[in-house]
mmCIF file of C-alpha atoms in Angstrom:
data_model
loop_
_atom_site.group_PDB
_atom_site.id
_atom_site.type_symbol
_atom_site.label_atom_id
_atom_site.label_comp_id
_atom_site.label_asym_id
_atom_site.label_seq_id
_atom_site.Cartn_x
_atom_site.Cartn_y
_atom_site.Cartn_z
ATOM 1 C CA MET A 16 -15.663 -53.285 -23.973
ATOM 2 C CA THR A 17 -16.054 -50.334 -26.097
ATOM 3 C CA GLN A 18 -14.112 -49.323 -29.298
ATOM 4 C CA ASN A 19 -14.595 -47.205 -32.160
ATOM 5 C CA ARG A 20 -14.899 -48.301 -35.823
ATOM 6 C CA PRO A 21 -12.261 -47.535 -38.132
ATOM 7 C CA LEU A 22 -14.782 -45.308 -39.599
ATOM 8 C CA ALA A 23 -15.615 -43.078 -36.519
ATOM 9 C CA ALA A 24 -13.286 -40.238 -34.889
ATOM 10 C CA GLY A 25 -13.523 -39.208 -31.188
ATOM 11 C CA PRO A 26 -14.650 -40.804 -27.489
ATOM 12 C CA VAL A 27 -17.875 -43.779 -27.392
ATOM 13 C CA ALA A 28 -19.999 -44.126 -24.785
ATOM 14 C CA PRO A 29 -18.598 -45.782 -22.150
ATOM 15 C CA ALA A 30 -19.640 -49.688 -21.519
ATOM 16 C CA THR A 31 -22.044 -50.679 -19.271
ATOM 17 C CA PRO A 32 -20.220 -52.901 -16.395
ATOM 18 C CA VAL A 33 -22.062 -55.740 -15.896
ATOM 19 C CA GLN A 34 -20.981 -59.311 -13.571
ATOM 20 C CA ILE A 35 -21.775 -62.237 -15.698
ATOM 21 C CA SER A 36 -22.808 -64.997 -14.373
ATOM 22 C CA ALA A 37 -25.267 -67.901 -15.049
ATOM 23 C CA ARG A 38 -28.455 -70.096 -14.046
ATOM 24 C CA PRO A 39 -28.729 -73.733 -14.878
ATOM 25 C CA ALA A 40 -30.071 -74.474 -18.334
ATOM 26 C CA PRO A 41 -32.694 -77.583 -18.741
ATOM 27 C CA ALA A 42 -31.463 -80.943 -19.891
ATOM 28 C CA ALA A 43 -30.106 -80.964 -23.418
ATOM 29 C CA PRO A 44 -32.427 -83.261 -25.423
ATOM 30 C CA ASP A 45 -29.356 -86.083 -26.473
ATOM 31 C CA GLY A 46 -28.687 -86.219 -22.645
ATOM 32 C CA ARG A 47 -25.766 -84.314 -23.170
ATOM 33 C CA ALA A 48 -24.722 -82.237 -20.251
ATOM 34 C CA PRO A 49 -26.646 -78.725 -20.446
ATOM 35 C CA ARG A 50 -24.586 -75.510 -20.873
ATOM 36 C CA PRO A 51 -25.476 -73.059 -18.144
ATOM 37 C CA VAL A 52 -27.454 -70.225 -19.743
ATOM 38 C CA PRO A 53 -26.147 -67.137 -19.174
ATOM 39 C CA LEU A 54 -27.720 -64.325 -17.211
ATOM 40 C CA THR A 55 -26.134 -61.812 -19.412
ATOM 41 C CA ARG A 56 -24.844 -61.563 -22.953
ATOM 42 C CA ARG A 57 -22.585 -59.404 -25.415
ATOM 43 C CA TYR A 58 -24.114 -56.829 -27.583
ATOM 44 C CA GLU A 59 -22.354 -54.937 -30.668
ATOM 45 C CA THR A 60 -23.936 -52.044 -31.328
ATOM 46 C CA CYS A 61 -23.385 -49.271 -34.050
ATOM 47 C CA TRP A 62 -25.137 -46.204 -34.438
ATOM 48 C CA LEU A 63 -25.093 -42.733 -36.297
ATOM 49 C CA ALA A 64 -23.658 -39.946 -33.664
ATOM 50 C CA ALA A 65 -24.946 -36.694 -34.031
ATOM 51 C CA ASP A 66 -22.242 -34.606 -35.180
ATOM 52 C CA GLY A 67 -22.580 -37.769 -38.216
ATOM 53 C CA ARG A 68 -19.597 -39.903 -36.822
ATOM 54 C CA ILE A 69 -20.068 -43.752 -36.536
ATOM 55 C CA ASP A 70 -19.671 -45.271 -33.335
ATOM 56 C CA SER A 71 -20.017 -48.742 -32.057
ATOM 57 C CA ALA A 72 -19.483 -49.985 -28.807
ATOM 58 C CA THR A 73 -19.506 -54.128 -27.281
ATOM 59 C CA ARG A 74 -21.603 -54.218 -24.113
ATOM 60 C CA LEU A 75 -22.851 -56.841 -21.252
ATOM 61 C CA GLY A 76 -26.301 -56.398 -20.920
ATOM 62 C CA PRO A 77 -29.523 -58.757 -19.289
ATOM 63 C CA ALA A 78 -30.082 -61.653 -21.381
ATOM 64 C CA VAL A 79 -34.068 -61.205 -21.746
ATOM 65 C CA PRO A 80 -36.262 -60.595 -24.191
ATOM 66 C CA LEU A 81 -36.226 -57.052 -23.846
ATOM 67 C CA PHE A 82 -32.584 -56.692 -25.227
ATOM 68 C CA GLU A 83 -32.410 -59.843 -27.171
ATOM 69 C CA GLU A 84 -35.294 -59.047 -29.170
ATOM 70 C CA ALA A 85 -33.613 -55.786 -30.184
ATOM 71 C CA PHE A 86 -30.700 -57.631 -31.824
ATOM 72 C CA SER A 87 -32.571 -60.693 -33.191
ATOM 73 C CA ALA A 88 -34.216 -60.263 -36.485
ATOM 74 C CA LEU A 89 -32.318 -60.711 -39.316
ATOM 75 C CA ALA A 90 -29.083 -63.925 -39.804
ATOM 76 C CA ARG A 91 -25.976 -63.035 -40.973
ATOM 77 C CA GLY A 92 -26.464 -63.241 -44.698
ATOM 78 C CA ALA A 93 -29.405 -61.731 -44.914
ATOM 79 C CA VAL A 94 -29.503 -58.906 -48.393
ATOM 80 C CA ILE A 95 -31.199 -55.663 -47.395
ATOM 81 C CA ALA A 96 -32.765 -53.359 -50.381
ATOM 82 C CA THR A 97 -30.747 -49.806 -50.079
ATOM 83 C CA GLY A 98 -30.231 -47.170 -51.958
ATOM 84 C CA ASP A 99 -26.641 -48.747 -52.752
ATOM 85 C CA GLY A 100 -28.230 -51.658 -53.887
ATOM 86 C CA PRO A 101 -28.229 -54.841 -52.213
ATOM 87 C CA VAL A 102 -26.134 -54.962 -49.340
ATOM 88 C CA ALA A 103 -25.945 -58.039 -47.018
ATOM 89 C CA VAL A 104 -26.700 -57.362 -43.730
ATOM 90 C CA GLU A 105 -23.325 -57.289 -42.103
ATOM 91 C CA ASP A 106 -21.663 -55.414 -44.573
ATOM 92 C CA LEU A 107 -24.259 -52.342 -43.320
ATOM 93 C CA VAL A 108 -23.379 -49.540 -41.718
ATOM 94 C CA PRO A 109 -25.381 -46.228 -40.221
ATOM 95 C CA GLY A 110 -25.781 -43.885 -42.289
ATOM 96 C CA VAL A 111 -26.947 -46.195 -45.240
ATOM 97 C CA ARG A 112 -30.819 -45.375 -46.494
ATOM 98 C CA ALA A 113 -32.591 -48.455 -46.501
ATOM 99 C CA LEU A 114 -35.330 -49.191 -49.168
ATOM 100 C CA THR A 115 -38.747 -49.847 -47.360
ATOM 101 C CA ALA A 116 -41.589 -51.323 -48.154
ATOM 102 C CA GLU A 117 -43.252 -47.678 -47.883
ATOM 103 C CA GLY A 118 -42.086 -46.774 -50.862
ATOM 104 C CA ARG A 119 -39.547 -44.514 -48.269
ATOM 105 C CA ALA A 120 -35.503 -44.714 -48.459
ATOM 106 C CA GLU A 121 -34.932 -44.417 -44.778
ATOM 107 C CA THR A 122 -31.501 -43.629 -42.842
ATOM 108 C CA ILE A 123 -30.364 -46.313 -40.711
ATOM 109 C CA THR A 124 -28.876 -44.833 -37.469
ATOM 110 C CA TRP A 125 -28.286 -48.152 -35.249
ATOM 111 C CA ILE A 126 -27.499 -51.572 -35.828
ATOM 112 C CA GLY A 127 -27.081 -54.275 -33.000
ATOM 113 C CA SER A 128 -26.023 -57.775 -33.538
ATOM 114 C CA MET A 129 -25.632 -61.015 -30.635
ATOM 115 C CA VAL A 130 -24.554 -64.424 -31.122
ATOM 116 C CA LEU A 131 -27.082 -67.612 -30.764
ATOM 117 C CA TYR A 132 -24.683 -70.080 -29.306
ATOM 118 C CA PRO A 133 -26.311 -73.624 -30.396
ATOM 119 C CA ASP A 134 -26.552 -74.807 -26.696
ATOM 120 C CA ALA A 135 -28.693 -72.216 -25.825
ATOM 121 C CA THR A 136 -31.074 -72.197 -28.661
ATOM 122 C CA THR A 137 -33.560 -75.247 -27.830
ATOM 123 C CA ASP A 138 -36.421 -73.891 -29.180
ATOM 124 C CA ALA A 139 -38.516 -71.737 -31.741
ATOM 125 C CA ALA A 140 -38.460 -69.104 -29.148
ATOM 126 C CA SER A 141 -34.766 -69.045 -29.024
ATOM 127 C CA GLY A 142 -33.029 -70.189 -32.059
ATOM 128 C CA PRO A 143 -32.839 -69.050 -36.145
ATOM 129 C CA ILE A 144 -35.938 -69.729 -38.190
ATOM 130 C CA ARG A 145 -35.487 -70.957 -42.149
ATOM 131 C CA VAL A 146 -38.199 -69.471 -44.453
ATOM 132 C CA THR A 147 -37.726 -71.292 -47.888
ATOM 133 C CA ALA A 148 -38.214 -69.888 -51.117
ATOM 134 C CA GLY A 149 -41.479 -69.271 -51.891
ATOM 135 C CA ALA A 150 -42.622 -69.934 -48.652
ATOM 136 C CA PHE A 151 -45.483 -67.075 -48.976
ATOM 137 C CA GLY A 152 -46.112 -67.316 -53.114
ATOM 138 C CA GLN A 153 -43.646 -66.113 -55.756
ATOM 139 C CA GLY A 154 -40.509 -65.145 -55.068
ATOM 140 C CA ARG A 155 -41.758 -64.276 -51.276
ATOM 141 C CA PRO A 156 -38.798 -64.862 -50.533
ATOM 142 C CA MET A 157 -36.595 -64.910 -53.787
ATOM 143 C CA SER A 158 -34.390 -67.609 -51.957
ATOM 144 C CA ASP A 159 -34.145 -69.659 -48.432
ATOM 145 C CA LEU A 160 -33.460 -67.075 -45.947
ATOM 146 C CA VAL A 161 -32.367 -66.945 -42.274
ATOM 147 C CA LEU A 162 -34.067 -64.776 -39.779
ATOM 148 C CA GLY A 163 -33.560 -64.159 -35.987
ATOM 149 C CA PRO A 164 -36.168 -65.365 -33.156
ATOM 150 C CA ALA A 165 -37.185 -61.724 -32.893
ATOM 151 C CA ALA A 166 -38.084 -60.905 -36.437
ATOM 152 C CA ARG A 167 -41.355 -59.675 -37.660
ATOM 153 C CA LEU A 168 -42.934 -60.153 -41.003
ATOM 154 C CA CYS A 169 -44.975 -57.601 -42.631
ATOM 155 C CA LEU A 170 -48.175 -59.606 -44.054
ATOM 156 C CA ARG A 171 -51.044 -57.575 -45.700
ATOM 157 C CA GLY A 172 -54.360 -58.004 -47.632
ATOM 158 C CA GLY A 173 -55.855 -61.456 -47.921
ATOM 159 C CA ARG A 174 -56.306 -63.503 -45.161
ATOM 160 C CA LEU A 175 -55.465 -61.125 -42.515
ATOM 161 C CA THR A 176 -58.074 -58.398 -44.015
ATOM 162 C CA ARG A 177 -60.934 -60.560 -43.878
ATOM 163 C CA ALA A 178 -60.113 -61.920 -40.573
ATOM 164 C CA THR A 179 -59.017 -59.215 -38.729
ATOM 165 C CA GLY A 180 -59.995 -56.250 -41.270
ATOM 166 C CA LEU A 181 -56.173 -54.575 -41.210
ATOM 167 C CA GLU A 182 -54.593 -53.630 -44.732
ATOM 168 C CA ALA A 183 -51.064 -54.526 -43.119
ATOM 169 C CA ALA A 184 -50.003 -55.892 -40.117
ATOM 170 C CA TYR A 185 -46.454 -57.103 -38.482
ATOM 171 C CA VAL A 186 -46.518 -61.412 -37.429
ATOM 172 C CA PRO A 187 -43.972 -62.729 -35.154
ATOM 173 C CA VAL A 188 -41.810 -65.085 -37.619
ATOM 174 C CA ARG A 189 -42.203 -67.714 -34.985
ATOM 175 C CA ALA A 190 -45.795 -68.075 -35.169
ATOM 176 C CA LEU A 191 -45.703 -69.037 -38.869
ATOM 177 C CA VAL A 192 -43.287 -71.902 -38.115
ATOM 178 C CA ASP A 193 -44.925 -74.563 -39.736
ATOM 179 C CA GLY A 194 -41.822 -77.217 -40.010
ATOM 180 C CA GLU A 195 -42.459 -76.964 -43.792
ATOM 181 C CA THR A 196 -42.126 -74.153 -45.735
ATOM 182 C CA VAL A 197 -40.938 -71.932 -42.221
ATOM 183 C CA ILE A 198 -38.325 -74.332 -39.988
ATOM 184 C CA ALA A 199 -37.210 -73.166 -36.750
ATOM 185 C CA LEU A 200 -33.519 -74.412 -36.877
ATOM 186 C CA ARG A 201 -31.101 -75.811 -34.238
ATOM 187 C CA PRO A 202 -27.356 -74.692 -35.694
ATOM 188 C CA ALA A 203 -24.637 -76.657 -35.077
ATOM 189 C CA MET A 204 -22.088 -73.622 -34.613
ATOM 190 C CA PRO A 205 -22.786 -69.927 -33.758
ATOM 191 C CA VAL A 206 -24.891 -67.940 -35.537
ATOM 192 C CA THR A 207 -24.971 -63.873 -35.849
ATOM 193 C CA VAL A 208 -28.760 -61.783 -35.796
ATOM 194 C CA TYR A 209 -28.795 -58.100 -36.016
ATOM 195 C CA HIS A 210 -31.394 -55.850 -36.052
ATOM 196 C CA LEU A 211 -31.443 -52.330 -37.615
ATOM 197 C CA VAL A 212 -33.263 -48.771 -36.319
ATOM 198 C CA LEU A 213 -34.581 -46.370 -38.892
ATOM 199 C CA ALA A 214 -34.862 -42.853 -38.503
ATOM 200 C CA ARG A 215 -38.656 -43.407 -39.368
ATOM 201 C CA GLN A 216 -39.752 -47.066 -38.690
ATOM 202 C CA GLY A 217 -40.652 -49.171 -41.413
ATOM 203 C CA SER A 218 -40.851 -52.544 -43.435
ATOM 204 C CA LEU A 219 -37.426 -53.759 -44.571
ATOM 205 C CA ARG A 220 -37.677 -55.204 -48.286
ATOM 206 C CA VAL A 221 -35.504 -58.657 -47.600
ATOM 207 C CA ALA A 222 -35.083 -60.742 -50.598
ATOM 208 C CA GLY A 223 -38.910 -60.741 -51.603
ATOM 209 C CA VAL A 224 -40.160 -60.230 -48.089
ATOM 210 C CA GLU A 225 -40.914 -57.586 -45.614
ATOM 211 C CA VAL A 226 -39.255 -57.622 -42.003
ATOM 212 C CA GLU A 227 -39.990 -54.596 -39.300
ATOM 213 C CA SER A 228 -37.400 -52.806 -38.511
ATOM 214 C CA TYR A 229 -36.659 -52.601 -34.865
ATOM 215 C CA HIS A 230 -39.411 -50.539 -32.827
ATOM 216 C CA PRO A 231 -39.419 -51.620 -28.775
ATOM 217 C CA GLY A 232 -43.473 -50.897 -29.127
ATOM 218 C CA GLY A 233 -45.678 -49.053 -27.133
ATOM 219 C CA GLY A 234 -45.962 -48.466 -23.259
ATOM 220 C CA LEU A 235 -42.736 -49.872 -22.581
ATOM 221 C CA GLU A 236 -42.188 -46.799 -19.736
ATOM 222 C CA THR A 237 -44.911 -48.579 -17.859
ATOM 223 C CA MET A 238 -44.410 -51.926 -18.244
ATOM 224 C CA VAL A 239 -40.073 -52.131 -17.483
ATOM 225 C CA GLU A 240 -38.571 -50.971 -14.299
ATOM 226 C CA PRO A 241 -36.578 -47.491 -14.476
ATOM 227 C CA ARG A 242 -33.189 -49.345 -13.478
ATOM 228 C CA MET A 243 -33.759 -51.661 -16.358
ATOM 229 C CA LEU A 244 -34.651 -49.182 -19.235
ATOM 230 C CA SER A 245 -32.011 -47.039 -18.027
ATOM 231 C CA LEU A 246 -29.873 -49.977 -18.981
ATOM 232 C CA PHE A 247 -32.022 -50.802 -21.864
ATOM 233 C CA LEU A 248 -32.043 -47.290 -23.358
ATOM 234 C CA ALA A 249 -27.897 -47.131 -22.987
ATOM 235 C CA GLN A 250 -27.984 -49.786 -25.913
ATOM 236 C CA PHE A 251 -29.179 -46.616 -28.739
ATOM 237 C CA PRO A 252 -26.879 -43.834 -27.537
ATOM 238 C CA GLN A 253 -28.039 -41.820 -30.981
ATOM 239 C CA LEU A 254 -31.545 -41.466 -28.484
ATOM 240 C CA ARG A 255 -32.867 -39.208 -26.148
ATOM 241 C CA GLY A 256 -35.671 -41.398 -24.924
ATOM 242 C CA LEU A 257 -38.273 -44.350 -26.231
ATOM 243 C CA ALA A 258 -40.172 -41.373 -27.742
ATOM 244 C CA ASP A 259 -37.261 -40.564 -30.008
ATOM 245 C CA PHE A 260 -38.135 -43.864 -32.203
ATOM 246 C CA GLY A 261 -41.619 -42.158 -33.424
ATOM 247 C CA PRO A 262 -44.670 -43.604 -34.316
ATOM 248 C CA PRO A 263 -44.845 -47.817 -35.066
ATOM 249 C CA ALA A 264 -45.271 -48.162 -38.265
ATOM 250 C CA LEU A 265 -48.559 -50.836 -38.282
ATOM 251 C CA PRO A 266 -49.974 -52.869 -35.755
ATOM 252 C CA ARG A 267 -48.717 -56.047 -34.556
ATOM 253 C CA LEU A 268 -50.708 -59.497 -34.257
ATOM 254 C CA THR A 269 -49.442 -61.761 -30.772
ATOM 255 C CA SER A 270 -48.258 -64.489 -31.824
ATOM 256 C CA ALA A 271 -51.427 -66.579 -30.712
ATOM 257 C CA ALA A 272 -53.595 -64.300 -32.990
ATOM 258 C CA ALA A 273 -51.297 -65.118 -36.142
ATOM 259 C CA GLY A 274 -51.013 -69.301 -34.770
ATOM 260 C CA ALA A 275 -54.822 -68.855 -35.146
ATOM 261 C CA LEU A 276 -55.346 -67.236 -38.524
ATOM 262 C CA TRP A 277 -52.696 -69.327 -40.147
ATOM 263 C CA GLY A 278 -52.352 -72.281 -38.281
#
């Protein structure tokens, strides 16, 4: 299904037709019959078109990390610093300028969202993560913050620099789960999660912490077969190709490297 937002005018790119199917899920820990794990899921997108319109679409796509990581960094309620003041992620629209930790105001060109369902979030890799107030120091974050499973935080200096020589890097939040200050959640209700693409990638300012805006990383065209890559790029109608994501803002640490550093 494809639809325009109220602010938009004119046609929207057609939805990609994908047949819904499912595969067996692992047994639930409480002994209940498992809910089938879908092979596809529904992805919501909203983007800034070349003529300045705001268009939106709902598409089905593969339920695989390549797709899911593009839609699952910020849970509903996360407050983003913008040129218009703090705005909850669910209230953002493309065209708003996000204030980055790098000191820039960058236009949001794309917003993606999907829903995490309780029966399909049985571990830290697939469910939301709560970062408690002050987990990374005073005011970082300023209050409890719920992030999606694909969130990466920007960490700077200190232990990072001593161990890696890097002044700053993006670290998967799931690698920082300790069960006390950073907690993997198993919500009882569905949770909507979001991600944002900026005109130039940077670190979103979210409640006192820095969250990486979406970027697929380098070398994707050599790691993903052409048909899957085409389906993936169809989720980003504002881009002509992978090169339009631009260069990554900072290096990334793997989960293993981050876990060793902060474990």
